[in-house]
Coordinates of C-alpha atoms and ligand atoms in Angstrom, one line a residue:
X1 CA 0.0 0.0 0.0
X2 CA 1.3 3.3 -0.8
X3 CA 2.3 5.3 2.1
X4 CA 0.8 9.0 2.2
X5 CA 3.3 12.0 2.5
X6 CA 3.8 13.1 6.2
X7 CA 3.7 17.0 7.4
X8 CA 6.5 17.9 10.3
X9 CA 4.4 16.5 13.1
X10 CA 4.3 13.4 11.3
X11 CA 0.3 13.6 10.6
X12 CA -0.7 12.1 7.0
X13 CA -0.8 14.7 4.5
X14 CA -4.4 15.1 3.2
X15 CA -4.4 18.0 0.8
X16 CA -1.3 19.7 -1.1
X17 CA 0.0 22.3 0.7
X18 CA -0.1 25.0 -2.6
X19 CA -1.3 28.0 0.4
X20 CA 2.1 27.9 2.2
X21 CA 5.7 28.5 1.4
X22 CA 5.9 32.0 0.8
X23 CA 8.1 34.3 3.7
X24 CA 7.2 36.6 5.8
X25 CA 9.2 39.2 8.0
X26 CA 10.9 37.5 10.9
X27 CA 12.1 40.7 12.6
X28 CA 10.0 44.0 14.0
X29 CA 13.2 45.8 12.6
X30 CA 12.7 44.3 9.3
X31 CA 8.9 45.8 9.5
X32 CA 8.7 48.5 5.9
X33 CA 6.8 48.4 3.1
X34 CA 5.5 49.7 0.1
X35 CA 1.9 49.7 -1.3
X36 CA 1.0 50.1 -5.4
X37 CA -2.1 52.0 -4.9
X38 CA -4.2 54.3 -2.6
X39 CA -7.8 53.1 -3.0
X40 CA -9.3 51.9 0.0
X41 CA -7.3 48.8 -0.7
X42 CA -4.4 50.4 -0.3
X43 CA -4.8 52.6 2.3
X44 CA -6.7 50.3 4.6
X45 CA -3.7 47.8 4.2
X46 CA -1.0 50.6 4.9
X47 CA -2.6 51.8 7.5
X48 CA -3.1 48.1 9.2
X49 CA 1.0 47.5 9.0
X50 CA 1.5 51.1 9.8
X51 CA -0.5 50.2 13.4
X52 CA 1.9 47.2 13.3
X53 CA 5.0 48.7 13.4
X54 CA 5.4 49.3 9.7
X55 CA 6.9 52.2 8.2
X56 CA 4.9 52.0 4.7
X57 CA 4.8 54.3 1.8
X58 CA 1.8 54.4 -0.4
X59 CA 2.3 55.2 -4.2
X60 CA 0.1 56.2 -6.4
X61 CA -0.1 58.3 -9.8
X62 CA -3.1 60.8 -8.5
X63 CA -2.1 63.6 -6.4
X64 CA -4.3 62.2 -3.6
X65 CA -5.8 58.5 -3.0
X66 CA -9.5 57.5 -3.8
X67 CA -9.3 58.9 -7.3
X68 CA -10.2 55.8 -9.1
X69 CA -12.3 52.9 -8.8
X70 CA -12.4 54.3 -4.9
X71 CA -13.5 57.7 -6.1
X72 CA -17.3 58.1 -5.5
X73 CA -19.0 60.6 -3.5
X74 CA -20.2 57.7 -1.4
X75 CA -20.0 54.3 -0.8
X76 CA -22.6 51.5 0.5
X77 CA -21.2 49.4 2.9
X78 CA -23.5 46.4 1.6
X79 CA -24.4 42.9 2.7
X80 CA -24.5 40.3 0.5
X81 CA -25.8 37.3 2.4
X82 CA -27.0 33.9 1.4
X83 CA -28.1 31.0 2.9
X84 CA -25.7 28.5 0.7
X85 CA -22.8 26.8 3.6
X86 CA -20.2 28.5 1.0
X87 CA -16.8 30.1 0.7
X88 CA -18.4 33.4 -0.6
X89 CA -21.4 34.3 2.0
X90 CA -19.2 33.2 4.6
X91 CA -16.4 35.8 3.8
X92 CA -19.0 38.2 3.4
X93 CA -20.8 37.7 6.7
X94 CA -17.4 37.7 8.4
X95 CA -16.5 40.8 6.2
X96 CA -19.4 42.7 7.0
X97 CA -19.4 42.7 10.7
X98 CA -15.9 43.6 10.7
X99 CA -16.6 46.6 8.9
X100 CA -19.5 48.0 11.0
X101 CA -17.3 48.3 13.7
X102 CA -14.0 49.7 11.6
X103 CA -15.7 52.3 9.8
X104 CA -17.1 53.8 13.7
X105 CA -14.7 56.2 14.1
X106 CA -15.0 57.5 10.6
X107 CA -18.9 57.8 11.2
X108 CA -18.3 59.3 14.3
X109 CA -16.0 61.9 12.1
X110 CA -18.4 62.2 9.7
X111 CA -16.8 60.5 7.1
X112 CA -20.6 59.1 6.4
X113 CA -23.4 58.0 8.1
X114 CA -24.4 54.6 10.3
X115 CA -27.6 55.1 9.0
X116 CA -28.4 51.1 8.5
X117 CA -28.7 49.9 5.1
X118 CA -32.1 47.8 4.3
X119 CA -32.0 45.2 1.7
X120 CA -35.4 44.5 -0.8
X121 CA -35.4 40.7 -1.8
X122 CA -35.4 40.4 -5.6
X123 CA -38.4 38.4 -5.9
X124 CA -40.6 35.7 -3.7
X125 CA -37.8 32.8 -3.7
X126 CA -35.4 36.0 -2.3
X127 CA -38.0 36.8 0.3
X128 CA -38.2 33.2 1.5
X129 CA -34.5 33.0 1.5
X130 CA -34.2 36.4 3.6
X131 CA -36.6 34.9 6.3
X132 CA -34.5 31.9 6.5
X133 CA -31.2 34.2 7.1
X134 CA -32.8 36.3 9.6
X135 CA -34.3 33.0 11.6
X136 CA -30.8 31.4 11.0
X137 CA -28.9 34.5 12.5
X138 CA -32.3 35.5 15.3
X139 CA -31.3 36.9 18.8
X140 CA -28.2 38.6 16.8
X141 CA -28.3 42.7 17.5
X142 CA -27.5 43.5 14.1
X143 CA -29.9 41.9 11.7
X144 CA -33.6 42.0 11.1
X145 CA -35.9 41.0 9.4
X146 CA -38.7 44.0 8.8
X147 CA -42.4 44.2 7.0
X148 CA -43.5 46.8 5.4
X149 CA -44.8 49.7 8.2
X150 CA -41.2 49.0 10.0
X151 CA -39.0 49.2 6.5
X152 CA -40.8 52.5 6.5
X153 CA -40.0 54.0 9.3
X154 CA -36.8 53.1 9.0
X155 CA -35.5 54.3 5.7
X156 CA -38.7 57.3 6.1
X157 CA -40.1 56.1 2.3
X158 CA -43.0 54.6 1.2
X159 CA -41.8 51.2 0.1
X160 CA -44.5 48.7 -0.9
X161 CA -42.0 45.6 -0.3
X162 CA -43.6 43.1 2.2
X163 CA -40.6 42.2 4.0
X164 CA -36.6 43.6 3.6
X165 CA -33.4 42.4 6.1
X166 CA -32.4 45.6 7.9
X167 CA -28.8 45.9 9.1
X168 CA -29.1 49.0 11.0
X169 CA -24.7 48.9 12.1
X170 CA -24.2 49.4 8.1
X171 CA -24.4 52.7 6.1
X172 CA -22.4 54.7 3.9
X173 CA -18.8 56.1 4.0
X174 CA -16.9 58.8 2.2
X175 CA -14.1 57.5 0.4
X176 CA -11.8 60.1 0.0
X177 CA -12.1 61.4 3.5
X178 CA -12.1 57.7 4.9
X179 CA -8.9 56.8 2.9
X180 CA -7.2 60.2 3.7
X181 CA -7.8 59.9 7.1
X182 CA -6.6 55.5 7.1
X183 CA -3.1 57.6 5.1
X184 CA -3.1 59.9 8.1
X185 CA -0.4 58.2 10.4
X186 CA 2.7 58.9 11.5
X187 CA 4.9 55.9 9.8
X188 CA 3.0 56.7 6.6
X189 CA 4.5 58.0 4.0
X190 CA 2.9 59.3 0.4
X191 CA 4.4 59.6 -3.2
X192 CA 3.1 60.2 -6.3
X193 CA 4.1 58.3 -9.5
X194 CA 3.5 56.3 -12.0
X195 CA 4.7 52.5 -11.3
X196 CA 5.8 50.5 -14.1
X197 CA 8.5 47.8 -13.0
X198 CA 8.7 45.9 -9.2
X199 CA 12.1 44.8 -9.2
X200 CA 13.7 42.5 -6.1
X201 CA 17.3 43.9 -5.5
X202 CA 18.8 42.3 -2.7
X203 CA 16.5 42.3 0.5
X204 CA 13.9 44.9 -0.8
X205 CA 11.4 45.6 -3.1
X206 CA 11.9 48.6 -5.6
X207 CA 9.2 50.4 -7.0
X208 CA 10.6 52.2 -10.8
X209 CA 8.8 54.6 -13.0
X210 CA 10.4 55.0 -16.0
X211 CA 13.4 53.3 -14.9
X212 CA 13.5 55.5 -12.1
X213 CA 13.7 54.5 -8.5
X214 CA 10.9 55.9 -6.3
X215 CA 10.5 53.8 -3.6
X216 CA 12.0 50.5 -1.1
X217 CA 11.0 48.4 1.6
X218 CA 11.7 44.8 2.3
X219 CA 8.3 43.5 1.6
X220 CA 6.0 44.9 -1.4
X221 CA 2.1 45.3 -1.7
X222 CA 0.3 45.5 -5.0
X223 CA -3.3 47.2 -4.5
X224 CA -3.8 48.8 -7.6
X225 CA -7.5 48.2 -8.3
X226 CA -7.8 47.1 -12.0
X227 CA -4.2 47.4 -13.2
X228 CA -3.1 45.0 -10.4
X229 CA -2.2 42.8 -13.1
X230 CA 0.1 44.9 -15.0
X231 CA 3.7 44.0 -13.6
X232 CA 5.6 40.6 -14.9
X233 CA 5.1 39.5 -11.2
X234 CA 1.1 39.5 -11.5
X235 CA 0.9 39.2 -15.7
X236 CA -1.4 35.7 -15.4
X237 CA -3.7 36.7 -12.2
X238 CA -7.0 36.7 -13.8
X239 CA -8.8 40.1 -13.6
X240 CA -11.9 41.7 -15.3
X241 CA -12.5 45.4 -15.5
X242 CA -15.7 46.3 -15.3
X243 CA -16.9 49.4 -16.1
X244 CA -19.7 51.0 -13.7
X245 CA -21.2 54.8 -13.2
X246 CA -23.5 56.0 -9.9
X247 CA -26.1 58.6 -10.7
X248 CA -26.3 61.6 -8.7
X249 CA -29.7 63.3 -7.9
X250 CA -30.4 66.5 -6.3
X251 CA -32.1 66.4 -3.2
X252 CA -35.2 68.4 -4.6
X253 CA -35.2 65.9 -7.4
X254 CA -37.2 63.7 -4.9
X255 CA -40.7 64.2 -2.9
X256 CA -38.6 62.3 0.0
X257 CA -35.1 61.6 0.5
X258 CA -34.3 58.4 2.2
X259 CA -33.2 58.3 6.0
X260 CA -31.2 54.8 5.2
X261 CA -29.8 53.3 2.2
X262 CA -31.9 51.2 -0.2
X263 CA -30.6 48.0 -1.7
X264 CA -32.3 46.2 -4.2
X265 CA -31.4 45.9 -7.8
X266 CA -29.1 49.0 -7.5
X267 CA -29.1 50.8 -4.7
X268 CA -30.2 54.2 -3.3
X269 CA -28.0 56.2 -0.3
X270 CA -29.4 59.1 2.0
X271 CA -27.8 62.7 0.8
X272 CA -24.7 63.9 0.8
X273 CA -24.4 68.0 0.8
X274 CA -27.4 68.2 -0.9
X275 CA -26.8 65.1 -3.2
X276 CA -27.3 61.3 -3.0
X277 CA -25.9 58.1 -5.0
X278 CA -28.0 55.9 -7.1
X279 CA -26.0 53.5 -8.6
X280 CA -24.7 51.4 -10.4
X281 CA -24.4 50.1 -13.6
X282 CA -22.4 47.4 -14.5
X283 CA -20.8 47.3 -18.5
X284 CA -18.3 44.5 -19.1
X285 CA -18.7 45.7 -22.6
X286 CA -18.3 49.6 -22.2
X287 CA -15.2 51.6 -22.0
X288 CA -13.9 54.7 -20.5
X289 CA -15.0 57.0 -17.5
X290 CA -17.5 59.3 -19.8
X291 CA -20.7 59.7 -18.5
X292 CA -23.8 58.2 -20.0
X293 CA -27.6 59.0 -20.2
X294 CA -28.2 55.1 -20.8
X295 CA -27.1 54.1 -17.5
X296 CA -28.3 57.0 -15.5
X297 CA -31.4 55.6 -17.1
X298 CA -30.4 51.8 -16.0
X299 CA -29.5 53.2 -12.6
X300 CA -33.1 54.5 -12.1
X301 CA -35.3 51.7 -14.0
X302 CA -33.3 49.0 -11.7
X303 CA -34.7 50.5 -8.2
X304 CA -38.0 51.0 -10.0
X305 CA -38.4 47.9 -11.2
X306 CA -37.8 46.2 -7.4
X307 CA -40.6 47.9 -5.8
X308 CA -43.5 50.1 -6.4
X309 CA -43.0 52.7 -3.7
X310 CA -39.1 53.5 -5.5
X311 CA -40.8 53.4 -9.0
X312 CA -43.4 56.5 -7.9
X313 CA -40.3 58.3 -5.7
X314 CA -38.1 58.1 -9.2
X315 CA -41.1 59.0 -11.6
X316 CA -40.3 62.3 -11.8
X317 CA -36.2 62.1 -12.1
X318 CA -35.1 63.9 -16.0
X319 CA -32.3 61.9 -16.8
X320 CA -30.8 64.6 -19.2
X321 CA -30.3 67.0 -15.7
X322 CA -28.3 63.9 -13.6
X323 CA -24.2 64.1 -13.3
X324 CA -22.6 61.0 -11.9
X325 CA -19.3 59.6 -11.8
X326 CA -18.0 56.5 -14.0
X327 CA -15.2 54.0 -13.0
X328 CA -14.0 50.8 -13.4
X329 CA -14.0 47.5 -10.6
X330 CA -11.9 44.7 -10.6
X331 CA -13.7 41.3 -10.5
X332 CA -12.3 37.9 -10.7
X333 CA -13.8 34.7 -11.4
X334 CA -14.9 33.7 -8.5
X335 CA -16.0 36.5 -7.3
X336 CA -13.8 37.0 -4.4
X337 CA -10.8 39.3 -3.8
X338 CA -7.4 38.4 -3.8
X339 CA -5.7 38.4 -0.5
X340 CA -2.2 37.4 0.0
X341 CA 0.9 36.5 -1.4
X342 CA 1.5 36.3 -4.8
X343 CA 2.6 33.0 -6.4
X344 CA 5.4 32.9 -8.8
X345 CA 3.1 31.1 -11.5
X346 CA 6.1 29.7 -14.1
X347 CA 7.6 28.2 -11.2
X348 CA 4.0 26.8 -9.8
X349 CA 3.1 25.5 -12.9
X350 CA 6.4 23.7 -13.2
X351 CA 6.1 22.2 -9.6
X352 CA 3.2 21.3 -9.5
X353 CA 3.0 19.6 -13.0
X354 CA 1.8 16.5 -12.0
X355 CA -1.5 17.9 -11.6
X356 CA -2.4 17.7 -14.9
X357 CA -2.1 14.2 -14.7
X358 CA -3.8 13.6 -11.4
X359 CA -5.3 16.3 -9.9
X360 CA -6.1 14.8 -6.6
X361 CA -2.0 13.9 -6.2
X362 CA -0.6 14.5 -2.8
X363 CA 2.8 15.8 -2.5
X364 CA 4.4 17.6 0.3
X365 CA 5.6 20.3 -2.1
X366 CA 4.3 23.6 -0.9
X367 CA 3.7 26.7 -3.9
X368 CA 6.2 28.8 -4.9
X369 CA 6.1 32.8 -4.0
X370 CA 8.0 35.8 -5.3
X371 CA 9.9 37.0 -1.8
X372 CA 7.8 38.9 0.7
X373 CA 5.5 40.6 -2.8
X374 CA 1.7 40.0 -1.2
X375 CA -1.7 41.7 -3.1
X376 CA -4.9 43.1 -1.7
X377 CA -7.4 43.7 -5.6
X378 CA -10.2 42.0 -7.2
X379 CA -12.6 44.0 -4.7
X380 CA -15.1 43.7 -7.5
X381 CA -18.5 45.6 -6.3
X382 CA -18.1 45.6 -2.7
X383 CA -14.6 47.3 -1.8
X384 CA -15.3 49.1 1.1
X385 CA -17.2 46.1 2.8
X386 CA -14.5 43.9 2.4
X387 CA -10.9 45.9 2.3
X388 CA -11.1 46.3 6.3
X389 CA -11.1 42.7 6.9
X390 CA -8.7 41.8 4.5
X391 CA -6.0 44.5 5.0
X392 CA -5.9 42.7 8.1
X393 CA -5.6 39.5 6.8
X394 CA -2.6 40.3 4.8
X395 CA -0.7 42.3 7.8
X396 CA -0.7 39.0 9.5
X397 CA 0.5 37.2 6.5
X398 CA 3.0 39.5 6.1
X399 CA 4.4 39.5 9.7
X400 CA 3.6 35.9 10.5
X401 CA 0.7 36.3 12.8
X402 CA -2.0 34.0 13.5
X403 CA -4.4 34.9 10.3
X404 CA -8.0 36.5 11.4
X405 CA -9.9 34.0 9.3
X406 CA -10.1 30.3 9.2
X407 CA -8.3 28.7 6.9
X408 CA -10.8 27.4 4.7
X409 CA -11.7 31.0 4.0
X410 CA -8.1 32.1 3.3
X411 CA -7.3 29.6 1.1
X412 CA -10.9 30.9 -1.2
X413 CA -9.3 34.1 -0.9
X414 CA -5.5 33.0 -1.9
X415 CA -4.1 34.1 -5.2
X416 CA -2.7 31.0 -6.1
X417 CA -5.9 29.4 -6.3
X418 CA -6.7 30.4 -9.8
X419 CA -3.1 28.7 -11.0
X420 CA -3.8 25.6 -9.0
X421 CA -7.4 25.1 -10.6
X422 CA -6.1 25.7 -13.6
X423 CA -3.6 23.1 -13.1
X424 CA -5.7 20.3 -12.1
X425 CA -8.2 21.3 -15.0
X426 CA -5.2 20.8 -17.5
X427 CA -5.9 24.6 -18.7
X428 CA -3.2 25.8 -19.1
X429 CA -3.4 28.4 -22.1
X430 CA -3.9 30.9 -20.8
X431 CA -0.3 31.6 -19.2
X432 CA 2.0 32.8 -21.3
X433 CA 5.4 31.7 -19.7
X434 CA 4.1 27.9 -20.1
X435 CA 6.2 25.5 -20.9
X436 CA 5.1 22.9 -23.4
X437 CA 3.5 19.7 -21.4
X438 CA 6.6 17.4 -22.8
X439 CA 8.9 20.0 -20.8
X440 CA 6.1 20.5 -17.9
X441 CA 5.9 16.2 -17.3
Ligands
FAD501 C1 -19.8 52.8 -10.2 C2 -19.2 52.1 -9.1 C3 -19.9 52.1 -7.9 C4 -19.5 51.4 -6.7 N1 -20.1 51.4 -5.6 C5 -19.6 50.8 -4.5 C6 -20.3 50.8 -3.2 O1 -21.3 51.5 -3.0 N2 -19.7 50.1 -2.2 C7 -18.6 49.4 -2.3 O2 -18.1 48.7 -1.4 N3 -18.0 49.3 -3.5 C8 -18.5 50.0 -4.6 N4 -17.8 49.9 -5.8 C9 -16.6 49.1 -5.9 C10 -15.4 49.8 -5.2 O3 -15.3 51.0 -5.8 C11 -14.2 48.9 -5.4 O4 -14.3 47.6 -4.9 C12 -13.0 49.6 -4.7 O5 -12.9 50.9 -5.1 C13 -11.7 48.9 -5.1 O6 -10.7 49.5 -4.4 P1 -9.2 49.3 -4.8 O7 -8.4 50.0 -3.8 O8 -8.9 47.8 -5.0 O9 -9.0 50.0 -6.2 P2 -8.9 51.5 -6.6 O10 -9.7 52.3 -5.8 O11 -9.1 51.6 -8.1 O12 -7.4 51.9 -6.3 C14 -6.3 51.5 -7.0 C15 -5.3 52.6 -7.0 O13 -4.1 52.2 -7.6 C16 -3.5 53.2 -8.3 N5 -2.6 52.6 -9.3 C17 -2.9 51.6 -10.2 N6 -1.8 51.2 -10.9 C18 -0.9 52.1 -10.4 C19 0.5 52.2 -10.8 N7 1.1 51.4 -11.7 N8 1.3 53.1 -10.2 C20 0.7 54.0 -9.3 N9 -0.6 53.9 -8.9 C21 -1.3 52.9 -9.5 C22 -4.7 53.9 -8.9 O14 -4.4 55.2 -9.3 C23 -5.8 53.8 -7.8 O15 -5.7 54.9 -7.0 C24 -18.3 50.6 -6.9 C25 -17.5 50.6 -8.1 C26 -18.0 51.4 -9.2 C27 -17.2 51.4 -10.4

């Protein structure tokens, strides 16, 4: 019988150990970095190894952070629960409650509002699911499930919906004052420029632009939204830009303005100096940041095609009059970020080979990592919900620490996943640096 590989404390080895292998920083005197990117990504990241004894600069090419896919006037911190025992929901759940309480200090600053955000099932089989999460999560202070007289008093509209989950610890932040103030720390430190080339020179990580060196630390961060993917070290991560614009309505556009925000196809926040956010499209086909009329229209026939009560509050909106603001996410296949080190895929797909001949083949081989580079991106459509948890995340990769999340949910988060699936599926043509399968074997 064949014997099955051992780990250190001589335990069989069930599963491959792809998720490990890559360093960290052994000493607190070995504790700088540098981060590609000052979305909320990026700042929330800097700022959790800055509170770790980091000294971190942030880089970016705007004067000022939140200028691109972080840019909106304001952002939804949104649930997105389900009742499905899976990898997604679960990060989401543990996401969202630890973003109520990170973003207090900014509400309490008035970098948005706690206002609670109330969620509109899409339909009766939604509806049935929602009463099933709220009996799942029942006695627990932050979820509820509302009909229709208390979903109005709460959000102060006149919804016709029969039933919507209330989070009243959720609401709506502003991103540039939210990522300014995560940037405003002493060990932070921020530069302007244009990154083109990472390059590993000794024991640190150089940032260049235009052959130029800007900036150096011993361990390196990529978080730059949809052009994560654009250094040789990152070149065969999968991400998808998508293309999405918010619509912004005057306050006197509407008979009522909501007290809390709306969620239901699209969603609806409370004003903002006279304005609130309607958004948002989503265009895998489009291109650019221009605005346009067709989804400022799409933005308003999605909320009025969830429920009667936003269909008569929109009735009167002239699409012509609306500004907005257009951007771009980064999604990935799955759905779900990527949070963590960043696998050196040539020499993956070269260890791990045999793979493609057996996928369920144990070794005790674990993946292969360029030194000390880690990536926070791929936020997709719900950034600011789920950069808090995972800047943490990666701080304690980086330093070693005990990681905030169980493993099962760090490894569905991993950014070597994509190059180990693709392994075992035999799919392999879409990495350039592959080797032919004679040369792989
Ligand atoms: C229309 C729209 C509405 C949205 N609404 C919400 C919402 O309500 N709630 C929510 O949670 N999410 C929302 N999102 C998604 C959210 O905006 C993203 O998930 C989030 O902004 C991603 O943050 P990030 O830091 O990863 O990327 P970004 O904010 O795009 O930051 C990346 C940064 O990296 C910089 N950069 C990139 N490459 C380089 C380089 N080579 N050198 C120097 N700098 C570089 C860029 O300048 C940028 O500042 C929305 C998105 C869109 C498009």
């Amino acid at each position: 019988m064949a014997t099955m590989p051992a780990t250190q404390d001589n335990r069989p080895l069930t599963e491959l150990p792809w998720q490990h292998g890559y360093l960290t920083a052994t000493a607190a005197s070995e504790r700088s970095a540098v981060v590609v990117g000052a979305g909320i990504a990026g700042c929330s990241s800097a700022r959790a190894l800055a509170e770790r004894g980091y000294q971190v600069t942030v880089v970016d090419r705007h004067a000022a952070p939140a200028e691109a896919g972080s840019g909106n006037l304001q952002a939804v911190v949104y649930p997105k629960l389900s009742l499905r025992q899976d990898q997604l929901p679960e990060i989401n759940l543990a996401a969202l409650r630890y973003a109520s309480h990170y973003y207090q200090s900014h509400w309490q600053a008035g970098r948005g509002d706690q206002c609670g955000v109330l969620v509109l099932p899409e339909g009766a089989g939604q509806s049935e699911e929602f009463a099933a999460i709220a009996d799942r999560h029942r006695g627990a202070d932050w979820i509820e499930l509302l009909d229709t007289p208390a979903l109005n008093r709460a959000t102060g509209l006149s919804l016709a919906a029969a039933s919507g989950l209330w989070f009243n610890q959720l609401g709506w932040v502003q991103p540039q004052a939210v990522c300014r103030a995560l940037l405003d720390h002493p060990a932070i430190r921020y530069c302007r420029a244009e990154i083109d080339t990472l390059n590993r020179s000794g024991q640190q990580w150089q940032l260049l632009a235009d052959g130029r060196p800007v900036a150096a630390a011993n361990q390196c961060v990529i978080a730059s939204g949809v052009d994560s993917a654009r250094f040789s070290q990152t070149g065969e991560l999968p991400f998808k830009p998508i293309r999405g614009q918010v619509s912004h309505l005057a306050t006197g556009q509407l008979a009522t303005a909501p007290r809390a925000v709306v969620c239901a196809k699209g969603y609806l926040a409370p004003p903002r100096d006279g304005l609130l956010t309607l958004g948002a499209s989503y265009r895998r086909d489009a291109q650019g940041t221009q605005l346009n009329a067709d989804e400022h229209r799409h933005n308003i026939d999605q909320l009025s095609d969830s429920d009667a009560g936003l269909a008569q509050l929109l009735a009167g909106v002239e699409v012509t009059a609306l500004d907005g603001r257009a951007n771009y996410r980064a999604t990935t296949p799955d759905y779900l970020p990527l949070a963590g080190p960043v696998p050196d895929c040539p020499a993956m797909l070269e260890r791990y080979a045999f793979l493609g001949r057996d996928a369920k083949t144990v070794k005790p081989l674990e993946g292969a990592y360029h030194p000390q580079l880690f990536m926070l991106a791929g936020l997709g459509s719900r950034g600011f919900s789920y950069a808090p948890l995972l800047a943490e995340l990666l701080a304690a990769q980086m330093i070693g620490a005990p990681e905030p999340l169980p493993a099962t949910l760090c490894k569905a988060l991993h950014p070597a996943r994509f190059v180990i699936r693709d392994l075992k599926r035999n799919r392999l043509a879409g990495y350039p640096t592959v080797k032919s399968s004679a040369q792989l074997g």
